[in-house]
CSV table of N, CA and C in Angstrom, one decimal:
chain,number,residue,atom,x,y,z
A,1188,MET,N,44.3,2.1,1.6
A,1188,MET,CA,43.2,2.5,0.6
A,1188,MET,C,43.5,4.1,0.7
A,1189,ALA,N,43.7,4.7,-0.3
A,1189,ALA,CA,43.8,6.3,-0.4
A,1189,ALA,C,42.4,7.0,-0.8
A,1190,ALA,N,42.0,7.7,-0.1
A,1190,ALA,CA,40.8,8.5,-0.7
A,1190,ALA,C,41.0,9.4,-1.7
A,1191,PRO,N,40.2,9.8,-2.4
A,1191,PRO,CA,40.4,10.8,-3.4
A,1191,PRO,C,40.8,12.1,-3.0
A,1192,GLN,N,41.5,13.1,-3.7
A,1192,GLN,CA,41.9,14.1,-2.9
A,1192,GLN,C,40.7,14.9,-2.5
A,1193,GLY,N,40.9,15.5,-1.3
A,1193,GLY,CA,39.7,16.2,-0.5
A,1193,GLY,C,38.9,15.3,0.2
A,1194,ALA,N,39.0,13.9,0.0
A,1194,ALA,CA,38.1,12.9,0.8
A,1194,ALA,C,38.9,12.3,1.8
A,1195,ASP,N,38.8,12.4,3.0
A,1195,ASP,CA,39.5,11.7,4.1
A,1195,ASP,C,38.7,10.6,4.4
A,1196,VAL,N,39.5,9.7,4.9
A,1196,VAL,CA,38.7,8.5,5.4
A,1196,VAL,C,38.2,8.6,6.6
A,1197,ARG,N,36.8,8.8,7.0
A,1197,ARG,CA,36.2,9.0,8.1
A,1197,ARG,C,36.1,7.7,8.8
A,1198,LEU,N,35.8,7.7,10.2
A,1198,LEU,CA,35.6,6.6,11.1
A,1198,LEU,C,34.4,5.7,10.5
A,1199,GLU,N,33.4,6.3,9.9
A,1199,GLU,CA,32.1,5.7,9.5
A,1199,GLU,C,32.7,4.9,8.3
A,1200,ASP,N,33.5,5.6,7.4
A,1200,ASP,CA,33.9,4.9,6.3
A,1200,ASP,C,34.7,3.6,6.5
A,1201,GLN,N,35.7,3.7,7.6
A,1201,GLN,CA,36.6,2.7,7.8
A,1201,GLN,C,35.6,1.4,8.5
A,1202,GLN,N,34.6,1.9,9.0
A,1202,GLN,CA,33.7,0.8,9.7
A,1202,GLN,C,33.0,0.2,8.6
A,1203,LYS,N,32.6,0.7,7.6
A,1203,LYS,CA,32.1,0.3,6.3
A,1203,LYS,C,33.0,-0.6,5.7
A,1204,ILE,N,34.2,-0.2,5.5
A,1204,ILE,CA,35.2,-1.2,4.8
A,1204,ILE,C,35.4,-2.4,5.7
A,1205,ASN,N,35.4,-2.3,6.9
A,1205,ASN,CA,35.7,-3.3,7.9
A,1205,ASN,C,34.6,-4.3,7.9
A,1206,THR,N,33.3,-3.8,7.8
A,1206,THR,CA,32.0,-4.6,7.7
A,1206,THR,C,32.0,-5.4,6.4
A,1207,PHE,N,32.4,-4.6,5.3
A,1207,PHE,CA,32.6,-5.5,4.0
A,1207,PHE,C,33.5,-6.5,4.0
A,1208,SER,N,34.6,-6.3,4.7
A,1208,SER,CA,35.7,-7.3,4.8
A,1208,SER,C,35.1,-8.6,5.4
A,1209,ARG,N,34.3,-8.3,6.6
A,1209,ARG,CA,33.9,-9.4,7.4
A,1209,ARG,C,32.8,-10.0,6.7
A,1210,LEU,N,32.0,-9.3,5.9
A,1210,LEU,CA,31.0,-9.9,5.1
A,1210,LEU,C,31.5,-11.0,4.0
A,1211,ASN,N,32.8,-10.4,3.4
A,1211,ASN,CA,33.4,-11.1,2.4
A,1211,ASN,C,33.9,-12.3,2.9
A,1212,THR,N,34.6,-12.4,4.0
A,1212,THR,CA,35.0,-13.6,4.7
A,1212,THR,C,34.0,-14.4,5.1
A,1213,ARG,N,32.9,-14.1,5.4
A,1213,ARG,CA,31.5,-14.8,5.8
A,1213,ARG,C,31.0,-15.4,4.6
A,1214,LEU,N,31.0,-14.6,3.4
A,1214,LEU,CA,30.6,-15.3,2.1
A,1214,LEU,C,31.5,-16.5,1.7
A,1215,HIS,N,32.8,-16.4,1.8
A,1215,HIS,CA,33.7,-17.6,1.6
A,1215,HIS,C,33.3,-18.6,2.5
A,1216,GLU,N,33.1,-18.4,3.7
A,1216,GLU,CA,32.9,-19.6,4.7
A,1216,GLU,C,31.4,-20.2,4.3
A,1217,LEU,N,30.5,-19.3,3.8
A,1217,LEU,CA,29.2,-20.0,3.4
A,1217,LEU,C,29.4,-20.6,2.1
A,1218,GLU,N,30.1,-20.3,1.4
A,1218,GLU,CA,30.5,-20.9,0.0
A,1218,GLU,C,31.2,-22.6,0.2
A,1219,ALA,N,32.0,-22.5,1.1
A,1219,ALA,CA,32.6,-23.7,1.7
A,1219,ALA,C,31.6,-24.7,2.2
A,1220,GLN,N,30.7,-24.0,3.1
A,1220,GLN,CA,29.6,-25.0,3.8
A,1220,GLN,C,28.6,-25.4,2.7
A,1221,LEU,N,28.2,-24.4,1.5
A,1221,LEU,CA,27.5,-24.9,0.6
A,1221,LEU,C,27.9,-26.3,-0.2
A,1222,THR,N,29.2,-25.9,-0.5
A,1222,THR,CA,30.0,-27.1,-1.2
A,1222,THR,C,29.8,-28.4,-0.4
A,1223,ALA,N,30.2,-28.4,0.9
A,1223,ALA,CA,30.0,-29.6,1.8
A,1223,ALA,C,28.7,-30.0,1.8
A,1224,LYS,N,27.6,-29.2,1.9
A,1224,LYS,CA,26.3,-29.6,2.1
A,1224,LYS,C,25.7,-30.2,0.9
A,1225,LYS,N,26.2,-29.9,-0.5
A,1225,LYS,CA,25.7,-30.3,-1.7
A,1225,LYS,C,26.4,-31.7,-1.7
A,1226,ALA,N,27.7,-31.8,-1.3
A,1226,ALA,CA,28.3,-33.2,-1.4
A,1226,ALA,C,27.5,-34.1,-0.6
A,1227,ASP,N,27.3,-33.8,0.7
A,1227,ASP,CA,26.7,-34.6,1.7
A,1227,ASP,C,25.1,-35.1,1.0
A,1228,ALA,N,24.5,-34.2,0.5
A,1228,ALA,CA,22.9,-34.4,-0.2
A,1228,ALA,C,23.3,-35.2,-1.3
A,1229,GLU,N,24.2,-35.3,-2.1
A,1229,GLU,CA,24.6,-36.0,-3.2
A,1229,GLU,C,24.9,-37.5,-2.8
A,1230,ASP,N,25.7,-37.6,-1.8
A,1230,ASP,CA,26.0,-39.0,-1.1
A,1230,ASP,C,24.8,-39.6,-0.7
A,1231,LEU,N,23.8,-38.9,0.0
A,1231,LEU,CA,22.6,-39.4,0.6
A,1231,LEU,C,21.7,-39.9,-0.7
A,1232,GLU,N,21.7,-39.0,-1.7
A,1232,GLU,CA,20.9,-39.5,-2.8
A,1232,GLU,C,21.3,-40.8,-3.5
A,1233,GLU,N,22.6,-40.7,-3.6
A,1233,GLU,CA,23.2,-41.9,-4.1
A,1233,GLU,C,23.1,-43.4,-3.3
A,1234,ALA,N,23.2,-43.0,-2.1
A,1234,ALA,CA,23.0,-44.3,-0.9
A,1234,ALA,C,21.6,-44.7,-1.1
A,1235,GLY,N,20.6,-43.6,-1.2
A,1235,GLY,CA,19.1,-44.0,-1.1
A,1235,GLY,C,19.0,-44.8,-2.5
A,1236,ASN,N,19.6,-44.4,-3.5
A,1236,ASN,CA,19.2,-45.1,-4.9
A,1236,ASN,C,19.9,-46.6,-4.8
A,1237,GLU,N,21.0,-46.8,-4.2
A,1237,GLU,CA,21.5,-47.9,-4.0
A,1237,GLU,C,20.6,-48.9,-3.1
A,1238,VAL,N,20.2,-48.5,-2.0
A,1238,VAL,CA,19.3,-49.2,-1.1
A,1238,VAL,C,18.3,-49.6,-2.0
A,1239,MET,N,17.6,-48.6,-2.8
A,1239,MET,CA,16.3,-49.1,-3.6
A,1239,MET,C,16.6,-50.5,-4.4
A,1240,LEU,N,18.0,-50.6,-4.8
A,1240,LEU,CA,18.3,-51.7,-5.9
A,1240,LEU,C,18.6,-53.0,-5.3
A,1241,LEU,N,18.8,-52.9,-3.7
A,1241,LEU,CA,19.0,-54.0,-3.0
A,1241,LEU,C,17.8,-55.1,-2.8
A,1242,ASP,N,17.9,-56.3,-2.9
A,1242,ASP,CA,16.7,-57.2,-2.6
A,1242,ASP,C,16.6,-57.8,-1.2
A,1243,ASP,N,17.6,-57.4,-0.5
A,1243,ASP,CA,17.8,-57.7,0.8
A,1243,ASP,C,16.7,-57.1,1.8
A,1244,GLU,N,16.3,-57.9,2.7
A,1244,GLU,CA,15.1,-57.4,3.8
A,1244,GLU,C,15.7,-56.5,4.7
A,1245,THR,N,17.0,-56.7,5.0
A,1245,THR,CA,17.9,-55.9,6.1
A,1245,THR,C,19.2,-55.3,5.4
A,1246,VAL,N,19.2,-54.1,5.8
A,1246,VAL,CA,20.4,-53.4,5.1
A,1246,VAL,C,21.4,-52.7,6.1
A,1247,PRO,N,22.8,-52.8,6.1
A,1247,PRO,CA,23.6,-52.3,6.9
A,1247,PRO,C,23.5,-50.8,6.9
A,1248,TYR,N,23.4,-50.2,8.2
A,1248,TYR,CA,23.4,-48.7,8.4
A,1248,TYR,C,24.1,-48.3,9.3
A,1249,VAL,N,24.8,-47.2,9.3
A,1249,VAL,CA,25.7,-46.7,10.2
A,1249,VAL,C,25.1,-45.8,11.3
A,1250,VAL,N,25.0,-46.0,12.5
A,1250,VAL,CA,24.3,-45.2,13.5
A,1250,VAL,C,25.5,-44.9,14.4
A,1251,GLY,N,26.1,-43.7,14.2
A,1251,GLY,CA,27.1,-43.2,15.1
A,1251,GLY,C,28.2,-43.8,14.7
A,1252,GLU,N,28.9,-44.6,15.4
A,1252,GLU,CA,30.3,-45.4,15.0
A,1252,GLU,C,29.9,-47.1,15.1
A,1253,CYS,N,28.5,-47.3,15.0
A,1253,CYS,CA,28.1,-48.7,15.0
A,1253,CYS,C,27.5,-48.9,13.7
A,1254,LEU,N,27.9,-50.2,13.1
A,1254,LEU,CA,27.1,-50.7,12.0
A,1254,LEU,C,26.0,-51.8,12.4
A,1255,VAL,N,24.6,-51.3,12.1
A,1255,VAL,CA,23.6,-52.1,12.5
A,1255,VAL,C,22.8,-52.4,11.3
A,1256,HIS,N,22.0,-53.5,11.2
A,1256,HIS,CA,21.2,-54.1,10.2
A,1256,HIS,C,19.9,-53.8,10.6
A,1257,LEU,N,19.3,-52.9,9.6
A,1257,LEU,CA,17.9,-52.3,9.9
A,1257,LEU,C,16.9,-52.8,8.7
A,1258,PRO,N,15.7,-52.8,8.8
A,1258,PRO,CA,14.7,-53.3,7.6
A,1258,PRO,C,15.1,-52.1,6.5
A,1259,ARG,N,15.1,-52.6,5.4
A,1259,ARG,CA,15.2,-51.9,4.1
A,1259,ARG,C,14.3,-50.4,4.3
A,1260,GLU,N,13.0,-50.7,4.5
A,1260,GLU,CA,12.2,-49.6,4.5
A,1260,GLU,C,12.7,-48.5,5.6
A,1261,GLU,N,13.0,-49.1,6.6
A,1261,GLU,CA,13.6,-47.9,7.7
A,1261,GLU,C,14.7,-47.2,7.2
A,1262,VAL,N,15.7,-48.0,6.6
A,1262,VAL,CA,16.8,-47.1,6.2
A,1262,VAL,C,16.3,-46.2,5.0
A,1263,GLU,N,15.4,-46.8,4.2
A,1263,GLU,CA,15.0,-45.8,3.3
A,1263,GLU,C,14.5,-44.4,3.8
A,1264,GLU,N,13.6,-44.6,4.8
A,1264,GLU,CA,12.8,-43.5,5.4
A,1264,GLU,C,14.0,-42.8,6.1
A,1265,ARG,N,15.0,-43.2,6.8
A,1265,ARG,CA,16.1,-42.5,7.4
A,1265,ARG,C,17.0,-41.9,6.3
A,1266,LEU,N,17.2,-42.5,5.3
A,1266,LEU,CA,17.8,-41.8,4.3
A,1266,LEU,C,17.1,-40.4,3.7
A,1267,GLN,N,16.0,-40.7,3.5
A,1267,GLN,CA,15.0,-39.7,3.0
A,1267,GLN,C,15.0,-38.4,3.9
A,1268,THR,N,15.0,-38.8,5.2
A,1268,THR,CA,14.9,-37.7,6.2
A,1268,THR,C,16.1,-37.0,6.3
A,1269,ALA,N,17.3,-37.6,6.2
A,1269,ALA,CA,18.7,-36.9,6.1
A,1269,ALA,C,18.8,-36.1,5.0
A,1270,LEU,N,18.3,-36.7,3.8
A,1270,LEU,CA,18.3,-35.9,2.5
A,1270,LEU,C,17.5,-34.6,2.5
A,1271,ASP,N,16.2,-34.8,3.1
A,1271,ASP,CA,15.3,-33.5,3.2
A,1271,ASP,C,15.9,-32.6,4.1
A,1272,GLU,N,16.8,-33.1,5.2
A,1272,GLU,CA,17.3,-32.1,6.1
A,1272,GLU,C,18.5,-31.4,5.6
A,1273,ALA,N,19.5,-32.3,4.6
A,1273,ALA,CA,20.5,-31.8,3.9
A,1273,ALA,C,20.0,-30.6,3.0
A,1274,GLN,N,18.9,-30.9,2.2
A,1274,GLN,CA,18.3,-29.8,1.3
A,1274,GLN,C,17.9,-28.7,2.1
A,1275,ALA,N,17.3,-28.7,3.1
A,1275,ALA,CA,17.0,-27.6,3.9
A,1275,ALA,C,18.0,-26.8,4.1
A,1276,GLY,N,19.1,-27.4,4.6
A,1276,GLY,CA,20.5,-26.8,5.2
A,1276,GLY,C,21.1,-26.1,3.9
A,1277,ILE,N,21.0,-26.8,2.5
A,1277,ILE,CA,21.3,-26.1,1.4
A,1277,ILE,C,20.6,-24.6,1.1
A,1278,LYS,N,19.3,-24.7,1.2
A,1278,LYS,CA,18.4,-23.5,1.1
A,1278,LYS,C,18.8,-22.6,2.2
A,1279,GLU,N,18.9,-23.0,3.3
A,1279,GLU,CA,19.1,-22.0,4.3
A,1279,GLU,C,20.6,-21.3,4.1
A,1280,VAL,N,21.6,-22.0,3.5
A,1280,VAL,CA,22.8,-21.4,3.3
A,1280,VAL,C,22.8,-20.5,2.3
A,1281,GLU,N,22.0,-21.0,1.2
A,1281,GLU,CA,22.0,-20.0,0.0
A,1281,GLU,C,21.1,-18.8,0.2
A,1282,GLY,N,20.2,-18.9,1.2
A,1282,GLY,CA,19.4,-17.6,1.6
A,1282,GLY,C,20.3,-16.8,2.4
A,1283,GLU,N,21.3,-17.3,3.2
A,1283,GLU,CA,22.2,-16.4,4.0
A,1283,GLU,C,23.1,-15.8,3.0
A,1284,MET,N,23.5,-16.6,2.1
A,1284,MET,CA,24.4,-16.0,0.9
A,1284,MET,C,23.9,-14.7,0.2
A,1285,ARG,N,22.6,-15.0,0.1
A,1285,ARG,CA,22.0,-13.9,-0.8
A,1285,ARG,C,21.8,-12.8,0.3
A,1286,ARG,N,21.6,-12.8,1.4
A,1286,ARG,CA,21.6,-11.7,2.4
A,1286,ARG,C,22.9,-11.1,2.4
A,1287,VAL,N,24.0,-11.8,2.7
A,1287,VAL,CA,25.3,-11.3,2.7
A,1287,VAL,C,25.8,-10.5,1.5
A,1288,LYS,N,25.5,-11.1,0.3
A,1288,LYS,CA,25.7,-10.4,-1.2
A,1288,LYS,C,24.9,-9.2,-1.1
A,1289,ALA,N,23.7,-9.2,-0.8
A,1289,ALA,CA,23.1,-7.9,-0.8
A,1289,ALA,C,23.7,-6.9,0.0
A,1290,GLN,N,24.0,-7.1,1.4
A,1290,GLN,CA,24.6,-6.1,2.2
A,1290,GLN,C,25.9,-5.7,1.6
A,1291,MET,N,26.6,-6.7,1.0
A,1291,MET,CA,28.0,-6.2,0.3
A,1291,MET,C,27.7,-5.3,-0.7
A,1292,GLY,N,26.6,-5.5,-1.7
A,1292,GLY,CA,26.3,-4.7,-2.7
A,1292,GLY,C,25.9,-3.2,-2.2
A,1293,GLU,N,25.2,-3.2,-1.2
A,1293,GLU,CA,24.9,-1.8,-0.6
A,1293,GLU,C,26.1,-1.0,-0.2
A,1294,LEU,N,27.2,-2.0,0.5
A,1294,LEU,CA,28.2,-1.0,1.0
A,1294,LEU,C,29.2,-0.9,-0.3
A,1295,LYS,N,29.1,-1.5,-1.2
A,1295,LYS,CA,29.9,-1.3,-2.5
A,1295,LYS,C,29.6,-0.2,-2.9
A,1296,THR,N,28.3,0.2,-3.2
A,1296,THR,CA,27.7,1.4,-3.9
A,1296,THR,C,28.0,2.5,-3.0
A,1297,LEU,N,28.0,2.4,-1.6
A,1297,LEU,CA,28.2,3.7,-0.8
A,1297,LEU,C,29.7,4.1,-0.8
A,1298,LEU,N,30.5,2.9,-0.7
A,1298,LEU,CA,32.0,3.0,-0.9
A,1298,LEU,C,32.6,3.7,-2.1
A,1299,TYR,N,32.0,3.0,-3.3
A,1299,TYR,CA,32.2,3.5,-4.6
A,1299,TYR,C,32.0,4.9,-4.9
A,1300,ALA,N,30.7,5.2,-4.3
A,1300,ALA,CA,30.2,6.6,-4.4
A,1300,ALA,C,31.1,7.8,-3.7
A,1301,ARG,N,31.7,7.2,-2.7
A,1301,ARG,CA,32.4,8.0,-1.7
A,1301,ARG,C,34.0,8.2,-2.2
A,1302,PHE,N,34.4,7.0,-2.7
A,1302,PHE,CA,36.0,7.1,-3.1
A,1302,PHE,C,36.3,6.7,-4.5
A,1303,GLY,N,35.1,6.3,-5.2
A,1303,GLY,CA,35.4,6.2,-6.7
A,1303,GLY,C,36.4,5.0,-6.9
A,1304,SER,N,37.4,5.3,-7.9
A,1304,SER,CA,38.5,4.1,-8.2
A,1304,SER,C,39.5,4.0,-7.2
A,1305,SER,N,39.4,4.9,-6.2
A,1305,SER,CA,40.5,4.8,-5.3
A,1305,SER,C,40.4,3.8,-4.4
A,1306,ILE,N,39.2,3.0,-4.3
A,1306,ILE,CA,39.1,1.9,-3.4
A,1306,ILE,C,38.8,0.7,-4.3
A,1307,ASN,N,39.2,-0.4,-3.7
A,1307,ASN,CA,39.2,-1.8,-4.7
A,1307,ASN,C,38.5,-2.7,-3.9
A,1308,LEU,N,37.0,-3.1,-3.9
A,1308,LEU,CA,36.6,-4.1,-3.2
A,1308,LEU,C,36.2,-5.4,-3.9
A,1309,GLU,N,36.8,-5.7,-5.0
A,1309,GLU,CA,36.7,-6.9,-5.7
A,1309,GLU,C,37.6,-7.8,-5.2
A,1310,GLU,N,37.3,-9.1,-5.6
A,1310,GLU,CA,38.0,-10.2,-5.2
A,1310,GLU,C,39.6,-10.0,-5.7
């Protein structure tokens, strides 16, 4: 990245560029985590709906690597708890994504102010 004429890349500028790059990498990791957590939550919700439709008193449920038959009400509670945890995880990841994007926005403002069109911080 070349600086505009007369604007040398200082150590603090390079550190800001490096920080931006790390934040961008972290954002991509968070996006992947969010996609996985949303898929898990959707699967849990679908499983909960299927369990509600069953007429059986006991329902097969996977615990670790074992398949056990549990009372339907207990399975519904476990699925709801897992869904609540998944949704909390989604909110946590979304919050971290907002924080990362805010930090990236601040760095973009500083770096574009310093280097103008000589620097490209877009995907």
